[in-house]
mmCIF file of C-alpha atoms in Angstrom:
data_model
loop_
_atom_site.group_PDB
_atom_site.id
_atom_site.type_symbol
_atom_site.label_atom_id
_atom_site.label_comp_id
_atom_site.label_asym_id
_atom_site.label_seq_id
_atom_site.Cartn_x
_atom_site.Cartn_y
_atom_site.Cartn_z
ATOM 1 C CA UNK A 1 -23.100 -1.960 31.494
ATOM 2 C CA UNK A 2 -22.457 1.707 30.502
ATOM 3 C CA UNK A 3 -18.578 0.281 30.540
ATOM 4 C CA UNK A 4 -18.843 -3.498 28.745
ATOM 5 C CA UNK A 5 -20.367 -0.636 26.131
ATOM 6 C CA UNK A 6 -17.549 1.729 25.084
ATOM 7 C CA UNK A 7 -15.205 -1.796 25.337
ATOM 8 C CA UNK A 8 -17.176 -3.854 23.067
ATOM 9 C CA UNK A 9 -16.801 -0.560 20.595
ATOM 10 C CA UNK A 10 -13.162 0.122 21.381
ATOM 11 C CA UNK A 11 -12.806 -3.501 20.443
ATOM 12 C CA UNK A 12 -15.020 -3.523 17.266
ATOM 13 C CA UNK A 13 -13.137 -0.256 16.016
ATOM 14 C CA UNK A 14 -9.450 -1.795 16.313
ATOM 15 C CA UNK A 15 -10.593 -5.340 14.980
ATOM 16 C CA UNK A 16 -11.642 -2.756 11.781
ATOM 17 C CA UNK A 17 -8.229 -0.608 11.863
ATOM 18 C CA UNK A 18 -6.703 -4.191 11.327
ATOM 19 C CA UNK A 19 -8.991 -6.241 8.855
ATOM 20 C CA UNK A 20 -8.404 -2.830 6.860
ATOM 21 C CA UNK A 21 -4.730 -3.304 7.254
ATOM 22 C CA UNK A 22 -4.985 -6.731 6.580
ATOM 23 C CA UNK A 23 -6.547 -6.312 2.835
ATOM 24 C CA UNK A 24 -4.432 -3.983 2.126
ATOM 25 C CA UNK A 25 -1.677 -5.719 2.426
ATOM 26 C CA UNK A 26 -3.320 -8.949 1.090
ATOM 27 C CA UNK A 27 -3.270 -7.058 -2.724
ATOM 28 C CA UNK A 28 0.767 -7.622 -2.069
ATOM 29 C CA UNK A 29 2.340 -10.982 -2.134
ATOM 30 C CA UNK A 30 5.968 -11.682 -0.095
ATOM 31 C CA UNK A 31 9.112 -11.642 -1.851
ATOM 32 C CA UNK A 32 12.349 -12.939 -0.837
ATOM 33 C CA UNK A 33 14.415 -10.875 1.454
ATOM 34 C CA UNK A 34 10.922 -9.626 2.923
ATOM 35 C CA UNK A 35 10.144 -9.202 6.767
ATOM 36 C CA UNK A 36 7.289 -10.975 7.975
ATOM 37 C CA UNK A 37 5.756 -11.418 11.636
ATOM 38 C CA UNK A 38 4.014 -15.258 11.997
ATOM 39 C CA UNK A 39 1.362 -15.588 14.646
ATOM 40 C CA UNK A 40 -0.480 -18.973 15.795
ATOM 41 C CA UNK A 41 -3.612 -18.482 18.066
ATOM 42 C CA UNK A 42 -3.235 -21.311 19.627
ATOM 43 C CA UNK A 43 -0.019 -21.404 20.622
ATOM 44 C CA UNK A 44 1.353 -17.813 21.076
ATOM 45 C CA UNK A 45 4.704 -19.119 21.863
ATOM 46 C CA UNK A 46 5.283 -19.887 18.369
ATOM 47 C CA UNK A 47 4.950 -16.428 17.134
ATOM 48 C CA UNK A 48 8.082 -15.506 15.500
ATOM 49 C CA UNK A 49 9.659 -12.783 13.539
ATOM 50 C CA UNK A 50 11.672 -14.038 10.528
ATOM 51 C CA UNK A 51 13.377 -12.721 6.978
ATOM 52 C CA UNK A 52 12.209 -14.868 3.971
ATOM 53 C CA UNK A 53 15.236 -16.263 2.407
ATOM 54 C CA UNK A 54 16.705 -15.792 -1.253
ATOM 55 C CA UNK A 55 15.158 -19.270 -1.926
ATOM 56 C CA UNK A 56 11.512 -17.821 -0.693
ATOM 57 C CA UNK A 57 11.461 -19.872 2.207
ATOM 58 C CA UNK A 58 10.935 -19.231 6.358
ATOM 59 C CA UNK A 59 12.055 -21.276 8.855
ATOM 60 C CA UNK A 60 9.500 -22.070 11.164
ATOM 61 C CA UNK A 61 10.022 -22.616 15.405
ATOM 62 C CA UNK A 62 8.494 -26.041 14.747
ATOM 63 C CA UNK A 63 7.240 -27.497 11.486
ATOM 64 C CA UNK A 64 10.303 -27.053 9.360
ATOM 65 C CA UNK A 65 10.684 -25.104 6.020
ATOM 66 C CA UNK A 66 7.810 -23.254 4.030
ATOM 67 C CA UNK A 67 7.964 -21.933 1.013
ATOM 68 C CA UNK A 68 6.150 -18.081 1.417
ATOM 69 C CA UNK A 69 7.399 -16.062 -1.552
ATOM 70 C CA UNK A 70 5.255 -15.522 -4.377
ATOM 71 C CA UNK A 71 2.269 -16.275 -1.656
ATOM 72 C CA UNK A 72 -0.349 -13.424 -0.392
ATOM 73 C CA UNK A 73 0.110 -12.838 3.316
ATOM 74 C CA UNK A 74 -2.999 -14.646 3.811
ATOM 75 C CA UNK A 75 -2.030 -17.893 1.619
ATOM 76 C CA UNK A 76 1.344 -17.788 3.683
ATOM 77 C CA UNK A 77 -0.573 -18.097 6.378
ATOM 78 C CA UNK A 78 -2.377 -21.300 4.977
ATOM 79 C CA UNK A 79 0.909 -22.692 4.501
ATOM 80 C CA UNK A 80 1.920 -22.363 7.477
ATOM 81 C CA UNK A 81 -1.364 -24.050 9.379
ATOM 82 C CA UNK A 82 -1.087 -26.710 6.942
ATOM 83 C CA UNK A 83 3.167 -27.671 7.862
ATOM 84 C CA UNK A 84 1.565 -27.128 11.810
ATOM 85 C CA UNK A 85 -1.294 -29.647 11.212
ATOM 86 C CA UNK A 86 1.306 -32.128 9.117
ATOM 87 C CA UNK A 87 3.742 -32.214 12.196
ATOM 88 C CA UNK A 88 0.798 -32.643 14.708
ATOM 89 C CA UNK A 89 2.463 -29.835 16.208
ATOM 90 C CA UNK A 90 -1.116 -27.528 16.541
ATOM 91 C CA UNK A 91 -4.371 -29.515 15.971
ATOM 92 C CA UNK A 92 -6.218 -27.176 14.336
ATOM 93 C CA UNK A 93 -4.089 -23.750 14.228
ATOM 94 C CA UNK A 94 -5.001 -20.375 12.979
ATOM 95 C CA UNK A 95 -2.089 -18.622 12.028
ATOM 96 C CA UNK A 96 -1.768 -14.937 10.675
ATOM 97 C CA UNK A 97 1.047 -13.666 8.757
ATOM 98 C CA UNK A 98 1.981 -9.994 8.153
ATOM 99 C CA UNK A 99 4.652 -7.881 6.414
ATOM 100 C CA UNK A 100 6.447 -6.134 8.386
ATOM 101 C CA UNK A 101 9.346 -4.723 5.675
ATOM 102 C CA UNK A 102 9.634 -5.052 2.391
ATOM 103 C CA UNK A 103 12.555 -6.012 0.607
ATOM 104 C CA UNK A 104 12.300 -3.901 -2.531
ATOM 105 C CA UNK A 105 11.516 -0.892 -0.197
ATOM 106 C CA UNK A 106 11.547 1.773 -2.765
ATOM 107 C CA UNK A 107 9.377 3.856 -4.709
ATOM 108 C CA UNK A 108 9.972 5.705 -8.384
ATOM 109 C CA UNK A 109 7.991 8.653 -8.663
ATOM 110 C CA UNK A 110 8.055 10.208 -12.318
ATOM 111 C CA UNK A 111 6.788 12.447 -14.479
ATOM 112 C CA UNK A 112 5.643 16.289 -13.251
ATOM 113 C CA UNK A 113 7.077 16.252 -10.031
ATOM 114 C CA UNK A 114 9.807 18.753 -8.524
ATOM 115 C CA UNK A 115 12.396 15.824 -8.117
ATOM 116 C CA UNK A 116 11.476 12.737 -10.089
ATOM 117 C CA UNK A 117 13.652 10.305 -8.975
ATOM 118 C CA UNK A 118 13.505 6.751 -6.307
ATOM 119 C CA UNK A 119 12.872 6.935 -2.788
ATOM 120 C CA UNK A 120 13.107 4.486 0.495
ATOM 121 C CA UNK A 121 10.262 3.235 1.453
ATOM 122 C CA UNK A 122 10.279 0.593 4.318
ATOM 123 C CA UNK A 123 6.316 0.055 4.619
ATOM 124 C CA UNK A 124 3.497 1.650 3.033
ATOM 125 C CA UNK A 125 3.110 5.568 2.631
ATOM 126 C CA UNK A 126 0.061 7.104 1.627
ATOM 127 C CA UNK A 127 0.607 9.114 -1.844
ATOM 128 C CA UNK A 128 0.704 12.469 -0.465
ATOM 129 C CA UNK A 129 3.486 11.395 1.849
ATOM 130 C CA UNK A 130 5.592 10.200 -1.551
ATOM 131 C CA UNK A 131 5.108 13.223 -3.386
ATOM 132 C CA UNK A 132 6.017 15.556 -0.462
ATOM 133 C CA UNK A 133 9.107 13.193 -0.937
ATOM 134 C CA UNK A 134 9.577 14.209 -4.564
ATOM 135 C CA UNK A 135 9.089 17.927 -3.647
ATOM 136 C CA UNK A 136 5.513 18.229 -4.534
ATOM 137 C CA UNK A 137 4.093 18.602 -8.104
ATOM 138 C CA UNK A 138 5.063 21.273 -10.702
ATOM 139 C CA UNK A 139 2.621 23.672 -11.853
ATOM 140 C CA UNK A 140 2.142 21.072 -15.365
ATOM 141 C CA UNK A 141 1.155 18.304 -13.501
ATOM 142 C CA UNK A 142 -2.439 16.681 -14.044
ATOM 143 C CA UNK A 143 -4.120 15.963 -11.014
ATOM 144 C CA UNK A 144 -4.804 12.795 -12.693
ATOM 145 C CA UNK A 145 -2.228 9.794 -10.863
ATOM 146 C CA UNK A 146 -1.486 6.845 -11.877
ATOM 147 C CA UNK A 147 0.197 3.919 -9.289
ATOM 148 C CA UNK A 148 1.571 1.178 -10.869
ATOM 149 C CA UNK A 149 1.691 -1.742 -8.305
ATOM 150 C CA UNK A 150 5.029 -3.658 -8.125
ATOM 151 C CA UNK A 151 3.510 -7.438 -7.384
ATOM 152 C CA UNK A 152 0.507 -7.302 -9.833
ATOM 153 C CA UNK A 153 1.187 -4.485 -11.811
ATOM 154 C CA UNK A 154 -2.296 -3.324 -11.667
ATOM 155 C CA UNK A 155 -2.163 0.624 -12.710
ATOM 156 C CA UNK A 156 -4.383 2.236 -10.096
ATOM 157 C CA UNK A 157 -6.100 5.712 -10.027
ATOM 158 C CA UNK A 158 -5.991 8.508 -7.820
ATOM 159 C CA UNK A 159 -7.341 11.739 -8.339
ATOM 160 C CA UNK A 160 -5.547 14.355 -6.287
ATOM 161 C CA UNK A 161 -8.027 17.401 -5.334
ATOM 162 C CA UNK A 162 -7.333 21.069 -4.947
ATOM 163 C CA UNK A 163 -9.216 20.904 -1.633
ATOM 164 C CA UNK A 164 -7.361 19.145 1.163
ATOM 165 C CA UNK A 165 -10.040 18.036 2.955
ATOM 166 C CA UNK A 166 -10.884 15.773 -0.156
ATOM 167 C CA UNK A 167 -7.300 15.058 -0.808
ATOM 168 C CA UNK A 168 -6.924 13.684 2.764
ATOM 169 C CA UNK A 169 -10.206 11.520 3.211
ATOM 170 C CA UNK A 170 -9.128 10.115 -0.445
ATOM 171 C CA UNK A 171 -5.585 9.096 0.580
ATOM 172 C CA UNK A 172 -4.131 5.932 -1.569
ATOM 173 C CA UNK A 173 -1.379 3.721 -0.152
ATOM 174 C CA UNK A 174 1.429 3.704 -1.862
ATOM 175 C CA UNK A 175 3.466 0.279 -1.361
ATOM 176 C CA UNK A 176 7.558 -0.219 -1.519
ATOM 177 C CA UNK A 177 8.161 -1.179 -5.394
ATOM 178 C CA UNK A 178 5.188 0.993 -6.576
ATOM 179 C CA UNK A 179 5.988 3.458 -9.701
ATOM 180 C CA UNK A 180 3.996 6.571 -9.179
ATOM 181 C CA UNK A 181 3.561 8.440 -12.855
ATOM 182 C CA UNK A 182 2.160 12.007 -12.576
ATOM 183 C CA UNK A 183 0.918 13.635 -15.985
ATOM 184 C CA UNK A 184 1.746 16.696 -18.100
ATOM 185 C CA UNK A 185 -1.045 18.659 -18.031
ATOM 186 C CA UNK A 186 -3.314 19.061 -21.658
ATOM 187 C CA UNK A 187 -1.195 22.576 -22.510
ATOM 188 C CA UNK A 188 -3.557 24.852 -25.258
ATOM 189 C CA UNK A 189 -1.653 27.136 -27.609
ATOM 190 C CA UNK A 190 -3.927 30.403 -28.135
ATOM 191 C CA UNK A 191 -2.383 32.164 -31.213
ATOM 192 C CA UNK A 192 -3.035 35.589 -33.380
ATOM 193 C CA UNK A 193 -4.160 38.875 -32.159
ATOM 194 C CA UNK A 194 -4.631 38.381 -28.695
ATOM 195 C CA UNK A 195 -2.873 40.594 -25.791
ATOM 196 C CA UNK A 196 -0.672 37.042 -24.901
ATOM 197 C CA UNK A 197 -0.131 34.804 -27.116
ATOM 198 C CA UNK A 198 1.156 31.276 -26.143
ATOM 199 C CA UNK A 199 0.141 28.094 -24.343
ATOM 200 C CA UNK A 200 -1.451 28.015 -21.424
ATOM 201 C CA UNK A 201 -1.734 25.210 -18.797
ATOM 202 C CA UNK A 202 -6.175 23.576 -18.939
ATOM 203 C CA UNK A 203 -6.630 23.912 -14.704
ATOM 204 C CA UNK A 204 -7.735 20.768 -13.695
ATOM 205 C CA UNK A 205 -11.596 21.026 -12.078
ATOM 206 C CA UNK A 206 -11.550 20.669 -7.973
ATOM 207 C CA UNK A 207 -13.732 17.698 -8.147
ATOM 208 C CA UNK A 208 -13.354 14.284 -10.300
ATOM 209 C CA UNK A 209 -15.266 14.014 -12.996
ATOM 210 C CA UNK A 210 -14.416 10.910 -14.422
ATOM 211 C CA UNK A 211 -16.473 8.846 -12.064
#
């Protein structure tokens, strides 16, 4: 019993590692040129692993051409059930569709970093990972990030904490196609009869207080 136990958890904790996977990718919709992976419950011999063509289409095993780009991975997955069901190839599939590469696999990172500039980016890197890439932030950078999604260009924000333990628990993805925009920090100019005169960098506080 002890046994059945740490399965039925083992199983309940991957099934959550990939519905989290799942919606993340689900904010992203295919593009030509893309990678994807196709999967049929039902009929595992129809999984395939297929590049979606300049047109936007995939050529399935059985059920002919379907039209993908433009779709969520989940609607491309409808699709595909629906071309199954219309060739009475699978009664009453379930088919799951994932992204494995991305066409536009690239990432611009601007603004206070050491190296602003584009990067390759083949799947989804957390944000930390893509500024390492740019050589880490300068010492004018506001903590402050903004991620500018390529498909929906929805401007997301992440708040990058002094304290790593923070910074790592509040890791965002970063997908290929993103533009990540780092600040200039609020500079303020102390003048007159002071021992240094000049501007001087406002610290950013260790914790968010915008929420």
């Amino acid at each position: 019993m002890m046994k059945m136990n740490k399965l039925w958890i083992l199983a309940c904790l991957i099934l959550g590692v990939s519905l989290s996977c799942t919606a993340q990718q689900d904010s992203l919709v295919i593009g030509p040129g893309d990678s994807i992976a196709i999967q049929v419950l039902e009929a595992p011999e129809l999984a395939q692993h297929v590049r979606v063509t300049d047109g936007g289409e995939v050529t399935l095993i059985v059920g002919g051409h379907v039209k993908v780009s433009g779709l969520t991975p989940s609607q491309a997955g409808v699709e595909v059930e629906r071309a199954l069901k219309a060739g009475d190839y699978v009664l009453n599939p379930h088919v799951t569709v994932m992204v494995e590469q991305y066409a536009t696999a690239n990432v611009t990172v601007m603004g206070q970093v050491i190296h602003p500039g584009t990067y390759p980016i083949g799947t989804p890197r957390s944000i930390l990972d893509v500024l390492a890439m740019a050589g880490g932030t300068t010492d004018l950078a506001d903590r402050h990030i903004v991620i500018e999604r390529h498909s929906s260009k929805e401007r997301v924000q992440y708040f990058l904490s002094n304290e790593s333990k923070t910074a790592l628990d509040t890791n965002a993805q970063v997908y290929p196609g993103d533009i990540v925009l780092v600040p200039k920090i609020d500079v303020v100019y102390v003048m007159g009869d002071v021992p240094r005169p000049g501007g001087f960098p406002m610290a950013t506080h260790v914790v968010d207080k915008t929420n």
